[in-house]
Amino acid sequence: MLLSPRSRIPLRAGRALPYAPNGTPAGAFVLAVAAPALGMPVPAGALPGLAPVLPVGAAACASFGLAPGALGPRLRDVFLVSNVAGSVLLPLTGAAVPRGTLPGWMRAACELLPLTHAADAARRLADGAGLDRMLLGAEFAVGAGYAVLALALLAVLERGSRRRATLDVM
């Protein structure tokens, strides 16, 4: 990849593309199966509002996954970082632990993680409220921020690897 004269931005962005469309039906399936099983039915009126929430949340998570992946030119075991980063999402985004039970600094950190705003929007829809476009926009902004961070990290680390003619030095 480093020897190619082509831009690596389309290559890296292309690696995330399958995850966003795959995350949407996966999220819908989990909602369809888990919500009734846990006694939290989703009203039929909420389903149209979930149509934009699921893909935006999936795309934000895919962008988040690109950031640790951008460390690949420097780390021998980038999967360790990716696994830790992914493990942080469940407790801190409110997907597994109610955010209200978290300390204040963790709740503040939640605002910078993907899935937080999408989960809030989905909960509000399930409670009978309409689609909160501010939450949807916040989720989109978080995802875009991680995409920019990932591409910037990739560019910086790639230049350093080319300059030193080294890969995975940590």
C-alpha positions as protocol buffer text, in pm:
chain_id: "A"
residue {
  index: 1
  type: MET
  ca { x: 0 y: 0 z: 0 }
}
residue {
  index: 2
  type: LEU
  ca { x: 280 y: 243 z: 83 }
}
residue {
  index: 3
  type: LEU
  ca { x: 453 y: 181 z: -249 }
}
residue {
  index: 4
  type: SER
  ca { x: 150 y: 269 z: -454 }
}
residue {
  index: 5
  type: PRO
  ca { x: 163 y: 609 z: -623 }
}
residue {
  index: 6
  type: ARG
  ca { x: -214 y: 642 z: -578 }
}
residue {
  index: 7
  type: SER
  ca { x: -385 y: 821 z: -295 }
}
residue {
  index: 8
  type: ARG
  ca { x: -458 y: 600 z: 1 }
}
residue {
  index: 9
  type: ILE
  ca { x: -765 y: 800 z: 103 }
}
residue {
  index: 10
  type: PRO
  ca { x: -1004 y: 615 z: -133 }
}
residue {
  index: 11
  type: LEU
  ca { x: -845 y: 286 z: -33 }
}
residue {
  index: 12
  type: ARG
  ca { x: -892 y: 351 z: 340 }
}
residue {
  index: 13
  type: ALA
  ca { x: -1238 y: 502 z: 303 }
}
residue {
  index: 14
  type: GLY
  ca { x: -1334 y: 207 z: 84 }
}
residue {
  index: 15
  type: ARG
  ca { x: -1246 y: -30 z: 367 }
}
residue {
  index: 16
  type: ALA
  ca { x: -1516 y: 127 z: 583 }
}
residue {
  index: 17
  type: LEU
  ca { x: -1782 y: 133 z: 312 }
}
residue {
  index: 18
  type: PRO
  ca { x: -1904 y: -226 z: 357 }
}
residue {
  index: 19
  type: TYR
  ca { x: -1947 y: -184 z: 732 }
}
residue {
  index: 20
  type: ALA
  ca { x: -2193 y: 104 z: 718 }
}
residue {
  index: 21
  type: PRO
  ca { x: -2446 y: -68 z: 487 }
}
residue {
  index: 22
  type: ASN
  ca { x: -2398 y: -395 z: 675 }
}
residue {
  index: 23
  type: GLY
  ca { x: -2454 y: -226 z: 1012 }
}
residue {
  index: 24
  type: THR
  ca { x: -2794 y: -95 z: 910 }
}
residue {
  index: 25
  type: PRO
  ca { x: -2971 y: -430 z: 856 }
}
residue {
  index: 26
  type: ALA
  ca { x: -2779 y: -578 z: 1149 }
}
residue {
  index: 27
  type: GLY
  ca { x: -2909 y: -301 z: 1375 }
}
residue {
  index: 28
  type: ALA
  ca { x: -3261 y: -348 z: 1241 }
}
residue {
  index: 29
  type: PHE
  ca { x: -3242 y: -722 z: 1305 }
}
residue {
  index: 30
  type: VAL
  ca { x: -3121 y: -671 z: 1660 }
}
residue {
  index: 31
  type: LEU
  ca { x: -3403 y: -424 z: 1723 }
}
residue {
  index: 32
  type: ALA
  ca { x: -3659 y: -662 z: 1575 }
}
residue {
  index: 33
  type: VAL
  ca { x: -3541 y: -957 z: 1784 }
}
residue {
  index: 34
  type: ALA
  ca { x: -3402 y: -807 z: 2104 }
}
residue {
  index: 35
  type: ALA
  ca { x: -3662 y: -540 z: 2173 }
}
residue {
  index: 36
  type: PRO
  ca { x: -3958 y: -782 z: 2204 }
}
residue {
  index: 37
  type: ALA
  ca { x: -3742 y: -1041 z: 2382 }
}
residue {
  index: 38
  type: LEU
  ca { x: -3648 y: -782 z: 2645 }
}
residue {
  index: 39
  type: GLY
  ca { x: -4000 y: -649 z: 2675 }
}
residue {
  index: 40
  type: MET
  ca { x: -3926 y: -319 z: 2504 }
}
residue {
  index: 41
  type: PRO
  ca { x: -4145 y: -319 z: 2193 }
}
residue {
  index: 42
  type: VAL
  ca { x: -4077 y: -54 z: 1933 }
}
residue {
  index: 43
  type: PRO
  ca { x: -4400 y: 111 z: 1818 }
}
residue {
  index: 44
  type: ALA
  ca { x: -4476 y: 89 z: 1448 }
}
residue {
  index: 45
  type: GLY
  ca { x: -4483 y: 470 z: 1432 }
}
residue {
  index: 46
  type: ALA
  ca { x: -4115 y: 479 z: 1530 }
}
residue {
  index: 47
  type: LEU
  ca { x: -4000 y: 265 z: 1237 }
}
residue {
  index: 48
  type: PRO
  ca { x: -3990 y: 545 z: 975 }
}
residue {
  index: 49
  type: GLY
  ca { x: -3778 y: 755 z: 1211 }
}
residue {
  index: 50
  type: LEU
  ca { x: -3534 y: 469 z: 1257 }
}
residue {
  index: 51
  type: ALA
  ca { x: -3468 y: 462 z: 882 }
}
residue {
  index: 52
  type: PRO
  ca { x: -3215 y: 750 z: 899 }
}
residue {
  index: 53
  type: VAL
  ca { x: -3091 y: 675 z: 1253 }
}
residue {
  index: 54
  type: LEU
  ca { x: -2957 y: 326 z: 1183 }
}
residue {
  index: 55
  type: PRO
  ca { x: -2742 y: 411 z: 878 }
}
residue {
  index: 56
  type: VAL
  ca { x: -2603 y: 729 z: 1035 }
}
residue {
  index: 57
  type: GLY
  ca { x: -2511 y: 535 z: 1349 }
}
residue {
  index: 58
  type: ALA
  ca { x: -2355 y: 255 z: 1146 }
}
residue {
  index: 59
  type: ALA
  ca { x: -2153 y: 501 z: 936 }
}
residue {
  index: 60
  type: ALA
  ca { x: -2032 y: 683 z: 1249 }
}
residue {
  index: 61
  type: CYS
  ca { x: -1917 y: 353 z: 1399 }
}
residue {
  index: 62
  type: ALA
  ca { x: -1739 y: 260 z: 1074 }
}
residue {
  index: 63
  type: SER
  ca { x: -1558 y: 595 z: 1081 }
}
residue {
  index: 64
  type: PHE
  ca { x: -1464 y: 535 z: 1443 }
}
residue {
  index: 65
  type: GLY
  ca { x: -1314 y: 200 z: 1339 }
}
residue {
  index: 66
  type: LEU
  ca { x: -1096 y: 369 z: 1078 }
}
residue {
  index: 67
  type: ALA
  ca { x: -913 y: 574 z: 1342 }
}
residue {
  index: 68
  type: PRO
  ca { x: -741 y: 280 z: 1517 }
}
residue {
  index: 69
  type: GLY
  ca { x: -690 y: 121 z: 1176 }
}
residue {
  index: 70
  type: ALA
  ca { x: -492 y: 427 z: 1069 }
}
residue {
  index: 71
  type: LEU
  ca { x: -232 y: 334 z: 1331 }
}
residue {
  index: 72
  type: GLY
  ca { x: -146 y: 29 z: 1119 }
}
residue {
  index: 73
  type: PRO
  ca { x: 173 y: 176 z: 970 }
}
residue {
  index: 74
  type: ARG
  ca { x: 316 y: 212 z: 1321 }
}
residue {
  index: 75
  type: LEU
  ca { x: 174 y: -67 z: 1537 }
}
residue {
  index: 76
  type: ARG
  ca { x: 253 y: -434 z: 1503 }
}
residue {
  index: 77
  type: ASP
  ca { x: -71 y: -533 z: 1672 }
}
residue {
  index: 78
  type: VAL
  ca { x: -329 y: -277 z: 1564 }
}
residue {
  index: 79
  type: PHE
  ca { x: -604 y: -524 z: 1656 }
}
residue {
  index: 80
  type: LEU
  ca { x: -531 y: -477 z: 2025 }
}
residue {
  index: 81
  type: VAL
  ca { x: -607 y: -106 z: 1992 }
}
residue {
  index: 82
  type: SER
  ca { x: -914 y: -176 z: 1779 }
}
residue {
  index: 83
  type: ASN
  ca { x: -1052 y: -427 z: 2027 }
}
residue {
  index: 84
  type: VAL
  ca { x: -1005 y: -189 z: 2319 }
}
residue {
  index: 85
  type: ALA
  ca { x: -1163 y: 96 z: 2121 }
}
residue {
  index: 86
  type: GLY
  ca { x: -1461 y: -119 z: 2029 }
}
residue {
  index: 87
  type: SER
  ca { x: -1498 y: -240 z: 2385 }
}
residue {
  index: 88
  type: VAL
  ca { x: -1520 y: 119 z: 2507 }
}
residue {
  index: 89
  type: LEU
  ca { x: -1828 y: 182 z: 2295 }
}
residue {
  index: 90
  type: LEU
  ca { x: -2069 y: -50 z: 2474 }
}
residue {
  index: 91
  type: PRO
  ca { x: -2040 y: 86 z: 2828 }
}
residue {
  index: 92
  type: LEU
  ca { x: -1983 y: 450 z: 2740 }
}
residue {
  index: 93
  type: THR
  ca { x: -2243 y: 512 z: 2469 }
}
residue {
  index: 94
  type: GLY
  ca { x: -2540 y: 402 z: 2674 }
}
residue {
  index: 95
  type: ALA
  ca { x: -2591 y: 92 z: 2464 }
}
residue {
  index: 96
  type: ALA
  ca { x: -2524 y: -142 z: 2757 }
}
residue {
  index: 97
  type: VAL
  ca { x: -2505 y: 83 z: 3064 }
}
residue {
  index: 98
  type: PRO
  ca { x: -2743 y: 375 z: 3125 }
}
residue {
  index: 99
  type: ARG
  ca { x: -2539 y: 691 z: 3077 }
}
residue {
  index: 100
  type: GLY
  ca { x: -2708 y: 850 z: 3377 }
}
residue {
  index: 101
  type: THR
  ca { x: -2527 y: 604 z: 3604 }
}
residue {
  index: 102
  type: LEU
  ca { x: -2183 y: 703 z: 3473 }
}
residue {
  index: 103
  type: PRO
  ca { x: -1958 y: 963 z: 3639 }
}
residue {
  index: 104
  type: GLY
  ca { x: -1971 y: 1313 z: 3491 }
}
residue {
  index: 105
  type: TRP
  ca { x: -1641 y: 1291 z: 3304 }
}
residue {
  index: 106
  type: MET
  ca { x: -1754 y: 968 z: 3137 }
}
residue {
  index: 107
  type: ARG
  ca { x: -2084 y: 1126 z: 3033 }
}
residue {
  index: 108
  type: ALA
  ca { x: -1885 y: 1411 z: 2877 }
}
residue {
  index: 109
  type: ALA
  ca { x: -1665 y: 1160 z: 2692 }
}
residue {
  index: 110
  type: CYS
  ca { x: -1980 y: 988 z: 2563 }
}
residue {
  index: 111
  type: GLU
  ca { x: -2066 y: 1294 z: 2359 }
}
residue {
  index: 112
  type: LEU
  ca { x: -1753 y: 1235 z: 2150 }
}
residue {
  index: 113
  type: LEU
  ca { x: -1824 y: 870 z: 2076 }
}
residue {
  index: 114
  type: PRO
  ca { x: -2031 y: 728 z: 1792 }
}
residue {
  index: 115
  type: LEU
  ca { x: -2353 y: 544 z: 1869 }
}
residue {
  index: 116
  type: THR
  ca { x: -2428 y: 772 z: 2166 }
}
residue {
  index: 117
  type: HIS
  ca { x: -2654 y: 1012 z: 1977 }
}
residue {
  index: 118
  type: ALA
  ca { x: -2802 y: 742 z: 1752 }
}
residue {
  index: 119
  type: ALA
  ca { x: -2897 y: 534 z: 2056 }
}
residue {
  index: 120
  type: ASP
  ca { x: -3055 y: 839 z: 2219 }
}
residue {
  index: 121
  type: ALA
  ca { x: -3250 y: 918 z: 1901 }
}
residue {
  index: 122
  type: ALA
  ca { x: -3370 y: 556 z: 1875 }
}
residue {
  index: 123
  type: ARG
  ca { x: -3479 y: 558 z: 2241 }
}
residue {
  index: 124
  type: ARG
  ca { x: -3675 y: 878 z: 2191 }
}
residue {
  index: 125
  type: LEU
  ca { x: -3845 y: 732 z: 1887 }
}
residue {
  index: 126
  type: ALA
  ca { x: -3935 y: 419 z: 2083 }
}
residue {
  index: 127
  type: ASP
  ca { x: -4080 y: 641 z: 2359 }
}
residue {
  index: 128
  type: GLY
  ca { x: -4315 y: 799 z: 2107 }
}
residue {
  index: 129
  type: ALA
  ca { x: -4128 y: 1123 z: 2041 }
}
residue {
  index: 130
  type: GLY
  ca { x: -4045 y: 1220 z: 1686 }
}
residue {
  index: 131
  type: LEU
  ca { x: -3709 y: 1209 z: 1518 }
}
residue {
  index: 132
  type: ASP
  ca { x: -3465 y: 1445 z: 1691 }
}
residue {
  index: 133
  type: ARG
  ca { x: -3270 y: 1595 z: 1403 }
}
residue {
  index: 134
  type: MET
  ca { x: -3022 y: 1754 z: 1644 }
}
residue {
  index: 135
  type: LEU
  ca { x: -2921 y: 1410 z: 1775 }
}
residue {
  index: 136
  type: LEU
  ca { x: -2901 y: 1277 z: 1421 }
}
residue {
  index: 137
  type: GLY
  ca { x: -2684 y: 1574 z: 1320 }
}
residue {
  index: 138
  type: ALA
  ca { x: -2462 y: 1524 z: 1625 }
}
residue {
  index: 139
  type: GLU
  ca { x: -2412 y: 1158 z: 1533 }
}
residue {
  index: 140
  type: PHE
  ca { x: -2326 y: 1257 z: 1177 }
}
residue {
  index: 141
  type: ALA
  ca { x: -2078 y: 1518 z: 1303 }
}
residue {
  index: 142
  type: VAL
  ca { x: -1911 y: 1268 z: 1536 }
}
residue {
  index: 143
  type: GLY
  ca { x: -1876 y: 1020 z: 1250 }
}
residue {
  index: 144
  type: ALA
  ca { x: -1737 y: 1285 z: 1017 }
}
residue {
  index: 145
  type: GLY
  ca { x: -1492 y: 1393 z: 1286 }
}
residue {
  index: 146
  type: TYR
  ca { x: -1359 y: 1040 z: 1325 }
}
residue {
  index: 147
  type: ALA
  ca { x: -1328 y: 1003 z: 948 }
}
residue {
  index: 148
  type: VAL
  ca { x: -1121 y: 1322 z: 929 }
}
residue {
  index: 149
  type: LEU
  ca { x: -911 y: 1211 z: 1227 }
}
residue {
  index: 150
  type: ALA
  ca { x: -847 y: 871 z: 1068 }
}
residue {
  index: 151
  type: LEU
  ca { x: -744 y: 1017 z: 734 }
}
residue {
  index: 152
  type: ALA
  ca { x: -518 y: 1275 z: 903 }
}
residue {
  index: 153
  type: LEU
  ca { x: -356 y: 1005 z: 1119 }
}
residue {
  index: 154
  type: LEU
  ca { x: -303 y: 789 z: 815 }
}
residue {
  index: 155
  type: ALA
  ca { x: -139 y: 1073 z: 622 }
}
residue {
  index: 156
  type: VAL
  ca { x: 94 y: 1170 z: 907 }
}
residue {
  index: 157
  type: LEU
  ca { x: 195 y: 815 z: 998 }
}
residue {
  index: 158
  type: GLU
  ca { x: 236 y: 717 z: 636 }
}
residue {
  index: 159
  type: ARG
  ca { x: 468 y: 1012 z: 569 }
}
residue {
  index: 160
  type: GLY
  ca { x: 673 y: 915 z: 874 }
}
residue {
  index: 161
  type: SER
  ca { x: 695 y: 554 z: 761 }
}
residue {
  index: 162
  type: ARG
  ca { x: 807 y: 659 z: 415 }
}
residue {
  index: 163
  type: ARG
  ca { x: 1062 y: 904 z: 553 }
}
residue {
  index: 164
  type: ARG
  ca { x: 1216 y: 646 z: 789 }
}
residue {
  index: 165
  type: ALA
  ca { x: 1153 y: 347 z: 559 }
}
residue {
  index: 166
  type: THR
  ca { x: 998 y: 161 z: 855 }
}
residue {
  index: 167
  type: LEU
  ca { x: 672 y: -6 z: 935 }
}
residue {
  index: 168
  type: ASP
  ca { x: 520 y: -123 z: 1264 }
}
residue {
  index: 169
  type: VAL
  ca { x: 788 y: 19 z: 1492 }
}
residue {
  index: 170
  type: MET
  ca { x: 579 y: -10 z: 1810 }
}
